[in-house]
Amino acid sequence: MAYVATRGGERAIDQSERLYRAELGEIDVQRVTAIRQSLPWLIDRVMGEASLYEPELAALALAQSGGDLYEAVLLLRAWRTTQPRLAIAEPVRQEDLFTVRRISAAFKDIPGGQILGPTLDYSHRLLATGVLEGQPFVPTPVEPAARPAPARQPSLAAWQKSVGLVADVPAAPVAPNDIPDLTREPLLFPAKRAHTLQSLARADTGGVLALGYSAMRGYGNAHPTVNELRLAEAELKVRHPRGTIFSAGRVKVSQAEVTNKGKSGKLDLGFCATLGWNEVKVIAGATLDLNAPGAPKNSAVNEEFFLYHTEPVEASGFCIHFKLPHYVTFQSSLDALRHAKAKQAAPAAPAVLQRQEEPA
């Protein structure tokens, strides 16, 4: 997205920014900490769409933007471009994830069992209005299970491949330096598989939901069933220059596989994953991935359509740029309208004169 510099009225422009900052008030570390602690799911969404996992910086971006998600994502992405790339982490396998929540809507008795984890899926949505009257909302303590679930759970798709429900497509080994990077390479079509998944991982949640929902309602060619939904923490293992592999910490990740009966007689899978915990995004994204193969050129589930139109910074930037001066282009449109009106009125003038000259 190209940005146009506006000249003239510099004092007014400066004062308008000051007014914006004044509306937000002073931003200090206490405000940033409060946002980080009280809005974890929003922090996760911003980090995922910015493709930068740093909760404190995400909270700062939200504080600095007043909660404008697109502005916060733009701030984080801009900051990200200033940082050096130190290393590429080792591949993370599903069975190695520290799993917090894992469910399947397709199979009841999945290997490892259903793990509900933190969710409001089965709760009544009641607003705690007592908080406004001085009654703090104190959550009920969690009762520990007699036997905790294993921290690591097997891949459901791997089990399905072993019993012949899903076609087994061997993964081709790729050297770390050969992994395509959407932040450094343009998105071209037909897109590489890695580019598709990277684009969905940092796509706008609302945009992915809108297009994924349209596919679910019948505008796609495959109706999804959640094969596996997983919220987990992935351990980042990095190779030291001396050759030693060490853990650099954990990041929260979400992933979803959705499935539908394919033409081959086996199940087709759609996949989506992102940084942070964001269930609605990965389910909708996996639905788009499931519907993409063979989609008509002008449909919402066509890969080129949904990858371009769910890019948050590009889309919001193009929309917001319409606020910038368009005086010259709009004036040309007005000139064209005036010219067309004058051209339509010109032939009528002689006829009027002729009628006026006729004898009474």
Short mmCIF file of C-alpha atoms in Angstrom, two decimals:
data_model
loop_
_atom_site.label_atom_id
_atom_site.label_comp_id
_atom_site.label_asym_id
_atom_site.label_seq_id
_atom_site.Cartn_x
_atom_site.Cartn_y
_atom_site.Cartn_z
CA MET A 1 0.00 0.00 0.00
CA ALA A 2 1.44 3.36 -1.02
CA TYR A 3 0.97 6.29 1.34
CA VAL A 4 0.59 9.86 0.08
CA ALA A 5 2.21 12.68 2.05
CA THR A 6 -0.11 15.61 2.68
CA ARG A 7 1.50 19.05 2.67
CA GLY A 8 0.06 22.30 3.95
CA GLY A 9 -1.70 22.98 7.22
CA GLU A 10 1.20 21.46 9.15
CA ARG A 11 0.14 23.07 12.41
CA ALA A 12 -3.39 21.67 12.07
CA ILE A 13 -1.98 18.21 11.34
CA ASP A 14 0.32 18.41 14.36
CA GLN A 15 -2.52 19.55 16.61
CA SER A 16 -4.82 16.78 15.37
CA GLU A 17 -2.24 14.19 16.43
CA ARG A 18 -1.85 15.93 19.78
CA LEU A 19 -5.62 15.79 20.24
CA TYR A 20 -5.60 12.05 19.49
CA ARG A 21 -2.84 11.48 22.05
CA ALA A 22 -4.64 13.65 24.61
CA GLU A 23 -7.77 11.50 24.26
CA LEU A 24 -5.69 8.44 25.21
CA GLY A 25 -3.96 10.15 28.11
CA GLU A 26 -0.65 9.16 29.64
CA ILE A 27 0.65 5.71 28.73
CA ASP A 28 2.87 4.11 31.35
CA VAL A 29 4.06 0.63 32.21
CA GLN A 30 1.15 0.13 34.62
CA ARG A 31 -1.39 0.59 31.81
CA VAL A 32 0.52 -1.78 29.53
CA THR A 33 0.69 -4.40 32.29
CA ALA A 34 -3.04 -4.05 33.00
CA ILE A 35 -3.89 -4.59 29.31
CA ARG A 36 -1.62 -7.61 29.10
CA GLN A 37 -3.14 -9.21 32.20
CA SER A 38 -6.80 -8.42 31.54
CA LEU A 39 -7.05 -8.98 27.77
CA PRO A 40 -5.02 -12.12 26.99
CA TRP A 41 -7.19 -13.26 24.07
CA LEU A 42 -6.98 -9.85 22.42
CA ILE A 43 -3.21 -9.86 22.94
CA ASP A 44 -3.08 -13.25 21.21
CA ARG A 45 -5.08 -11.96 18.23
CA VAL A 46 -2.82 -8.95 17.74
CA MET A 47 0.34 -11.08 18.00
CA GLY A 48 -1.01 -13.57 15.47
CA GLU A 49 -1.98 -10.93 12.91
CA ALA A 50 1.32 -9.12 13.41
CA SER A 51 3.28 -12.40 13.11
CA LEU A 52 5.29 -11.35 16.15
CA TYR A 53 5.05 -13.19 19.46
CA GLU A 54 5.75 -10.66 22.20
CA PRO A 55 2.84 -10.11 24.66
CA GLU A 56 4.35 -7.02 26.25
CA LEU A 57 4.87 -5.25 22.93
CA ALA A 58 1.38 -6.28 21.80
CA ALA A 59 -0.06 -4.72 24.98
CA LEU A 60 1.97 -1.58 24.33
CA ALA A 61 0.67 -1.39 20.74
CA LEU A 62 -2.92 -1.68 22.00
CA ALA A 63 -2.31 1.04 24.59
CA GLN A 64 -0.65 3.32 22.05
CA SER A 65 -3.41 2.81 19.47
CA GLY A 66 -6.28 3.14 21.92
CA GLY A 67 -7.46 -0.39 21.10
CA ASP A 68 -7.59 0.09 17.32
CA LEU A 69 -6.62 -3.44 16.26
CA TYR A 70 -5.48 -2.52 12.75
CA GLU A 71 -3.30 0.29 14.06
CA ALA A 72 -1.86 -2.02 16.73
CA VAL A 73 -1.03 -4.69 14.15
CA LEU A 74 0.59 -2.07 11.91
CA LEU A 75 2.70 -0.81 14.82
CA LEU A 76 3.88 -4.34 15.67
CA ARG A 77 4.65 -5.24 12.07
CA ALA A 78 6.59 -2.02 11.59
CA TRP A 79 8.62 -2.71 14.74
CA ARG A 80 9.19 -6.29 13.61
CA THR A 81 10.89 -5.15 10.42
CA THR A 82 13.57 -3.34 12.46
CA GLN A 83 14.68 -6.49 14.27
CA PRO A 84 17.44 -8.83 13.04
CA ARG A 85 16.70 -12.49 12.38
CA LEU A 86 18.92 -14.43 14.74
CA ALA A 87 18.00 -18.04 14.04
CA ILE A 88 15.41 -20.44 12.62
CA ALA A 89 13.76 -22.75 15.14
CA GLU A 90 13.64 -26.50 14.75
CA PRO A 91 10.40 -28.00 13.35
CA VAL A 92 7.61 -28.48 15.89
CA ARG A 93 5.60 -31.71 15.73
CA GLN A 94 1.99 -31.99 16.89
CA GLU A 95 2.82 -34.80 19.28
CA ASP A 96 5.46 -32.57 20.95
CA LEU A 97 3.08 -29.69 21.72
CA PHE A 98 2.31 -28.98 25.39
CA THR A 99 -1.44 -29.39 24.90
CA VAL A 100 -3.93 -27.38 27.00
CA ARG A 101 -7.11 -28.00 24.99
CA ARG A 102 -7.83 -30.63 22.34
CA ILE A 103 -11.24 -31.63 21.03
CA SER A 104 -12.77 -33.31 18.01
CA ALA A 105 -16.30 -32.88 16.68
CA ALA A 106 -15.83 -35.74 14.21
CA PHE A 107 -14.74 -38.56 16.53
CA LYS A 108 -15.87 -39.05 20.12
CA ASP A 109 -13.23 -41.50 21.30
CA ILE A 110 -10.08 -40.02 19.80
CA PRO A 111 -6.67 -41.33 20.85
CA GLY A 112 -5.73 -39.45 24.00
CA GLY A 113 -9.31 -38.42 24.73
CA GLN A 114 -11.16 -35.11 24.57
CA ILE A 115 -9.56 -32.36 26.66
CA LEU A 116 -11.88 -29.39 27.14
CA GLY A 117 -9.32 -27.01 28.63
CA PRO A 118 -10.27 -23.33 29.10
CA THR A 119 -13.47 -22.53 27.19
CA LEU A 120 -16.86 -20.81 27.43
CA ASP A 121 -18.42 -23.11 24.82
CA TYR A 122 -20.79 -24.71 27.30
CA SER A 123 -21.50 -21.67 29.50
CA HIS A 124 -24.31 -19.15 29.77
CA ARG A 125 -23.31 -15.69 28.55
CA LEU A 126 -24.31 -13.48 31.47
CA LEU A 127 -22.96 -9.97 31.97
CA ALA A 128 -21.52 -9.49 35.47
CA THR A 129 -23.26 -6.17 36.12
CA GLY A 130 -22.53 -6.48 39.83
CA VAL A 131 -18.97 -5.38 39.12
CA LEU A 132 -20.29 -1.88 38.32
CA GLU A 133 -21.96 -1.82 41.74
CA GLY A 134 -18.77 -2.60 43.61
CA GLN A 135 -19.10 -6.39 43.67
CA PRO A 136 -15.89 -7.90 42.26
CA PHE A 137 -16.28 -10.85 39.90
CA VAL A 138 -14.22 -13.58 41.53
CA PRO A 139 -13.89 -16.78 39.46
CA THR A 140 -14.61 -20.08 41.16
CA PRO A 141 -11.37 -22.00 41.81
CA VAL A 142 -10.59 -24.87 39.46
CA GLU A 143 -10.77 -28.32 41.02
CA PRO A 144 -7.69 -30.38 40.10
CA ALA A 145 -8.34 -33.67 38.36
CA ALA A 146 -7.49 -36.86 40.20
CA ARG A 147 -5.38 -37.90 37.24
CA PRO A 148 -4.14 -35.08 35.01
CA ALA A 149 -4.25 -35.55 31.26
CA PRO A 150 -0.94 -36.17 29.52
CA ALA A 151 0.74 -32.93 28.49
CA ARG A 152 1.43 -34.26 25.00
CA GLN A 153 -1.23 -35.73 22.76
CA PRO A 154 -0.90 -37.72 19.52
CA SER A 155 -1.86 -36.35 16.12
CA LEU A 156 -5.37 -37.36 15.14
CA ALA A 157 -4.55 -37.11 11.44
CA ALA A 158 -1.64 -39.51 11.90
CA TRP A 159 -4.03 -42.08 13.41
CA GLN A 160 -6.48 -41.55 10.55
CA LYS A 161 -3.73 -42.15 8.00
CA SER A 162 -2.72 -45.35 9.76
CA VAL A 163 -6.28 -46.74 9.42
CA GLY A 164 -6.71 -45.59 5.82
CA LEU A 165 -9.18 -42.73 6.40
CA VAL A 166 -6.86 -40.04 5.09
CA ALA A 167 -4.46 -40.26 2.17
CA ASP A 168 -0.88 -40.36 3.40
CA VAL A 169 1.15 -37.67 1.65
CA PRO A 170 4.80 -37.94 2.72
CA ALA A 171 6.28 -34.62 3.75
CA ALA A 172 9.20 -33.51 1.59
CA PRO A 173 12.20 -32.44 3.70
CA VAL A 174 13.10 -28.76 3.36
CA ALA A 175 16.31 -27.19 4.57
CA PRO A 176 15.70 -24.36 7.09
CA ASN A 177 17.24 -21.74 4.80
CA ASP A 178 14.99 -22.88 1.92
CA ILE A 179 11.72 -22.31 3.78
CA PRO A 180 9.83 -19.55 1.90
CA ASP A 181 9.09 -16.44 3.96
CA LEU A 182 6.03 -14.37 3.15
CA THR A 183 7.50 -11.35 4.95
CA ARG A 184 10.41 -11.32 2.50
CA GLU A 185 8.88 -12.71 -0.68
CA PRO A 186 5.80 -11.54 -2.63
CA LEU A 187 2.65 -13.64 -2.59
CA LEU A 188 2.34 -15.11 -6.08
CA PHE A 189 -0.28 -17.45 -7.50
CA PRO A 190 -0.60 -20.34 -7.55
CA ALA A 191 0.74 -19.86 -4.04
CA LYS A 192 3.24 -22.16 -2.40
CA ARG A 193 1.74 -24.26 0.36
CA ALA A 194 4.01 -22.58 2.92
CA HIS A 195 2.90 -19.13 1.71
CA THR A 196 -0.77 -20.13 1.98
CA LEU A 197 -0.40 -21.28 5.58
CA GLN A 198 1.75 -18.27 6.52
CA SER A 199 -0.78 -15.88 5.02
CA LEU A 200 -3.67 -17.54 6.87
CA ALA A 201 -1.64 -17.52 10.10
CA ARG A 202 -1.39 -13.72 10.09
CA ALA A 203 -4.66 -12.96 8.32
CA ASP A 204 -7.34 -10.69 9.76
CA THR A 205 -9.56 -12.68 12.11
CA GLY A 206 -12.76 -10.93 11.04
CA GLY A 207 -11.99 -11.30 7.36
CA VAL A 208 -11.18 -14.99 7.66
CA LEU A 209 -14.36 -15.52 9.68
CA ALA A 210 -16.54 -13.73 7.11
CA LEU A 211 -15.22 -15.71 4.15
CA GLY A 212 -15.04 -18.98 6.08
CA TYR A 213 -18.62 -18.48 7.24
CA SER A 214 -19.75 -17.94 3.66
CA ALA A 215 -18.19 -21.30 2.75
CA MET A 216 -19.90 -22.97 5.70
CA ARG A 217 -23.29 -21.60 4.63
CA GLY A 218 -23.09 -23.19 1.20
CA TYR A 219 -20.96 -20.86 -0.91
CA GLY A 220 -18.08 -23.33 -0.76
CA ASN A 221 -17.79 -26.83 -2.15
CA ALA A 222 -17.09 -28.67 1.12
CA HIS A 223 -18.93 -28.48 4.45
CA PRO A 224 -16.45 -28.73 7.34
CA THR A 225 -16.44 -30.84 10.47
CA VAL A 226 -13.81 -30.07 13.08
CA ASN A 227 -11.47 -33.03 12.96
CA GLU A 228 -9.16 -31.65 15.65
CA LEU A 229 -8.89 -28.33 17.44
CA ARG A 230 -5.88 -27.79 19.63
CA LEU A 231 -4.67 -24.98 21.90
CA ALA A 232 -1.14 -25.59 23.05
CA GLU A 233 2.26 -24.21 23.86
CA ALA A 234 5.08 -24.94 21.44
CA GLU A 235 8.62 -25.18 22.69
CA LEU A 236 11.03 -23.25 20.51
CA LYS A 237 14.24 -25.17 20.08
CA VAL A 238 17.08 -23.28 18.45
CA ARG A 239 20.43 -24.55 17.27
CA HIS A 240 23.37 -22.73 18.83
CA PRO A 241 26.25 -21.77 16.49
CA ARG A 242 28.30 -24.44 18.28
CA GLY A 243 25.75 -27.05 17.22
CA THR A 244 23.92 -27.52 20.53
CA ILE A 245 20.10 -27.40 20.42
CA PHE A 246 18.53 -25.55 23.34
CA SER A 247 15.06 -24.34 24.35
CA ALA A 248 14.42 -20.62 23.89
CA GLY A 249 11.03 -20.77 25.65
CA ARG A 250 7.41 -21.48 24.71
CA VAL A 251 4.81 -19.69 22.60
CA LYS A 252 1.04 -20.20 22.59
CA VAL A 253 -0.30 -21.65 19.34
CA SER A 254 -3.70 -22.61 17.93
CA GLN A 255 -4.31 -25.14 15.21
CA ALA A 256 -7.38 -26.64 13.57
CA GLU A 257 -7.99 -29.43 11.10
CA VAL A 258 -11.39 -29.65 9.46
CA THR A 259 -12.52 -32.54 7.33
CA ASN A 260 -15.00 -33.52 4.67
CA LYS A 261 -15.58 -36.64 2.56
CA GLY A 262 -13.48 -36.34 -0.56
CA LYS A 263 -14.09 -37.64 -4.07
CA SER A 264 -11.40 -40.29 -3.62
CA GLY A 265 -13.45 -42.06 -0.95
CA LYS A 266 -11.18 -40.80 1.83
CA LEU A 267 -11.32 -37.73 4.05
CA ASP A 268 -10.00 -34.39 2.83
CA LEU A 269 -8.35 -32.17 5.43
CA GLY A 270 -8.07 -28.40 5.71
CA PHE A 271 -5.52 -26.92 8.10
CA CYS A 272 -4.75 -23.59 9.74
CA ALA A 273 -2.50 -22.55 12.63
CA THR A 274 -1.53 -19.26 14.20
CA LEU A 275 0.38 -17.71 17.08
CA GLY A 276 -1.68 -17.25 20.23
CA TRP A 277 -5.03 -18.84 21.08
CA ASN A 278 -7.65 -17.91 18.50
CA GLU A 279 -10.09 -20.73 17.82
CA VAL A 280 -12.53 -18.98 15.50
CA LYS A 281 -9.75 -17.88 13.19
CA VAL A 282 -8.11 -21.29 12.78
CA ILE A 283 -11.46 -23.07 12.24
CA ALA A 284 -12.53 -20.53 9.60
CA GLY A 285 -9.05 -20.54 8.06
CA ALA A 286 -8.97 -24.34 7.87
CA THR A 287 -12.39 -24.21 6.19
CA LEU A 288 -11.01 -21.92 3.49
CA ASP A 289 -8.03 -24.22 3.06
CA LEU A 290 -10.37 -27.21 2.71
CA ASN A 291 -12.47 -25.45 0.05
CA ALA A 292 -9.61 -23.93 -1.94
CA PRO A 293 -8.69 -26.88 -4.22
CA GLY A 294 -10.70 -26.62 -7.43
CA ALA A 295 -12.56 -23.47 -6.33
CA PRO A 296 -13.96 -21.28 -9.16
CA LYS A 297 -11.86 -18.25 -10.08
CA ASN A 298 -14.29 -15.61 -8.80
CA SER A 299 -15.51 -17.39 -5.67
CA ALA A 300 -14.81 -16.36 -2.08
CA VAL A 301 -13.01 -19.67 -1.44
CA ASN A 302 -10.62 -19.18 -4.33
CA GLU A 303 -7.10 -19.03 -2.91
CA GLU A 304 -6.18 -15.78 -4.61
CA PHE A 305 -9.40 -14.13 -3.38
CA PHE A 306 -9.24 -15.02 0.30
CA LEU A 307 -5.47 -14.67 0.75
CA TYR A 308 -5.46 -11.16 -0.72
CA HIS A 309 -8.60 -9.96 1.02
CA THR A 310 -7.78 -11.13 4.53
CA GLU A 311 -4.44 -9.30 4.75
CA PRO A 312 -5.19 -6.82 7.59
CA VAL A 313 -2.57 -4.14 7.01
CA GLU A 314 -3.03 -4.05 3.24
CA ALA A 315 -6.84 -4.07 3.45
CA SER A 316 -7.16 -1.52 6.25
CA GLY A 317 -4.50 0.69 4.68
CA PHE A 318 -6.31 0.74 1.34
CA CYS A 319 -9.64 1.48 3.03
CA ILE A 320 -8.26 4.22 5.27
CA HIS A 321 -6.29 5.87 2.46
CA PHE A 322 -9.60 7.07 1.02
CA LYS A 323 -9.59 9.67 3.81
CA LEU A 324 -6.54 11.32 2.22
CA PRO A 325 -7.04 14.16 -0.31
CA HIS A 326 -8.45 12.98 -3.64
CA TYR A 327 -9.25 16.48 -4.88
CA VAL A 328 -7.64 16.14 -8.31
CA THR A 329 -9.16 12.78 -9.23
CA PHE A 330 -12.59 13.75 -7.90
CA GLN A 331 -12.44 17.07 -9.74
CA SER A 332 -11.76 15.18 -12.98
CA SER A 333 -14.90 13.12 -12.32
CA LEU A 334 -16.92 16.29 -11.81
CA ASP A 335 -15.49 17.78 -15.01
CA ALA A 336 -16.53 14.64 -16.88
CA LEU A 337 -20.06 14.92 -15.45
CA ARG A 338 -20.33 18.61 -16.43
CA HIS A 339 -19.04 17.85 -19.90
CA ALA A 340 -21.59 15.05 -20.35
CA LYS A 341 -24.45 17.30 -19.18
CA ALA A 342 -23.35 20.09 -21.52
CA LYS A 343 -23.15 17.65 -24.42
CA GLN A 344 -26.69 16.37 -23.72
CA ALA A 345 -28.09 19.90 -23.52
CA ALA A 346 -26.38 21.17 -26.71
CA PRO A 347 -28.66 19.47 -29.37
CA ALA A 348 -31.82 20.79 -27.69
CA ALA A 349 -30.91 24.47 -28.15
CA PRO A 350 -31.64 24.87 -31.95
CA ALA A 351 -35.02 23.17 -31.65
CA VAL A 352 -36.11 25.65 -29.00
CA LEU A 353 -35.08 28.59 -31.18
CA GLN A 354 -36.94 27.18 -34.19
CA ARG A 355 -40.19 26.90 -32.24
CA GLN A 356 -39.82 30.48 -31.05
CA GLU A 357 -39.43 31.73 -34.66
CA GLU A 358 -42.61 30.03 -35.95
CA PRO A 359 -45.49 32.50 -36.74
CA ALA A 360 -48.31 32.72 -34.25
#
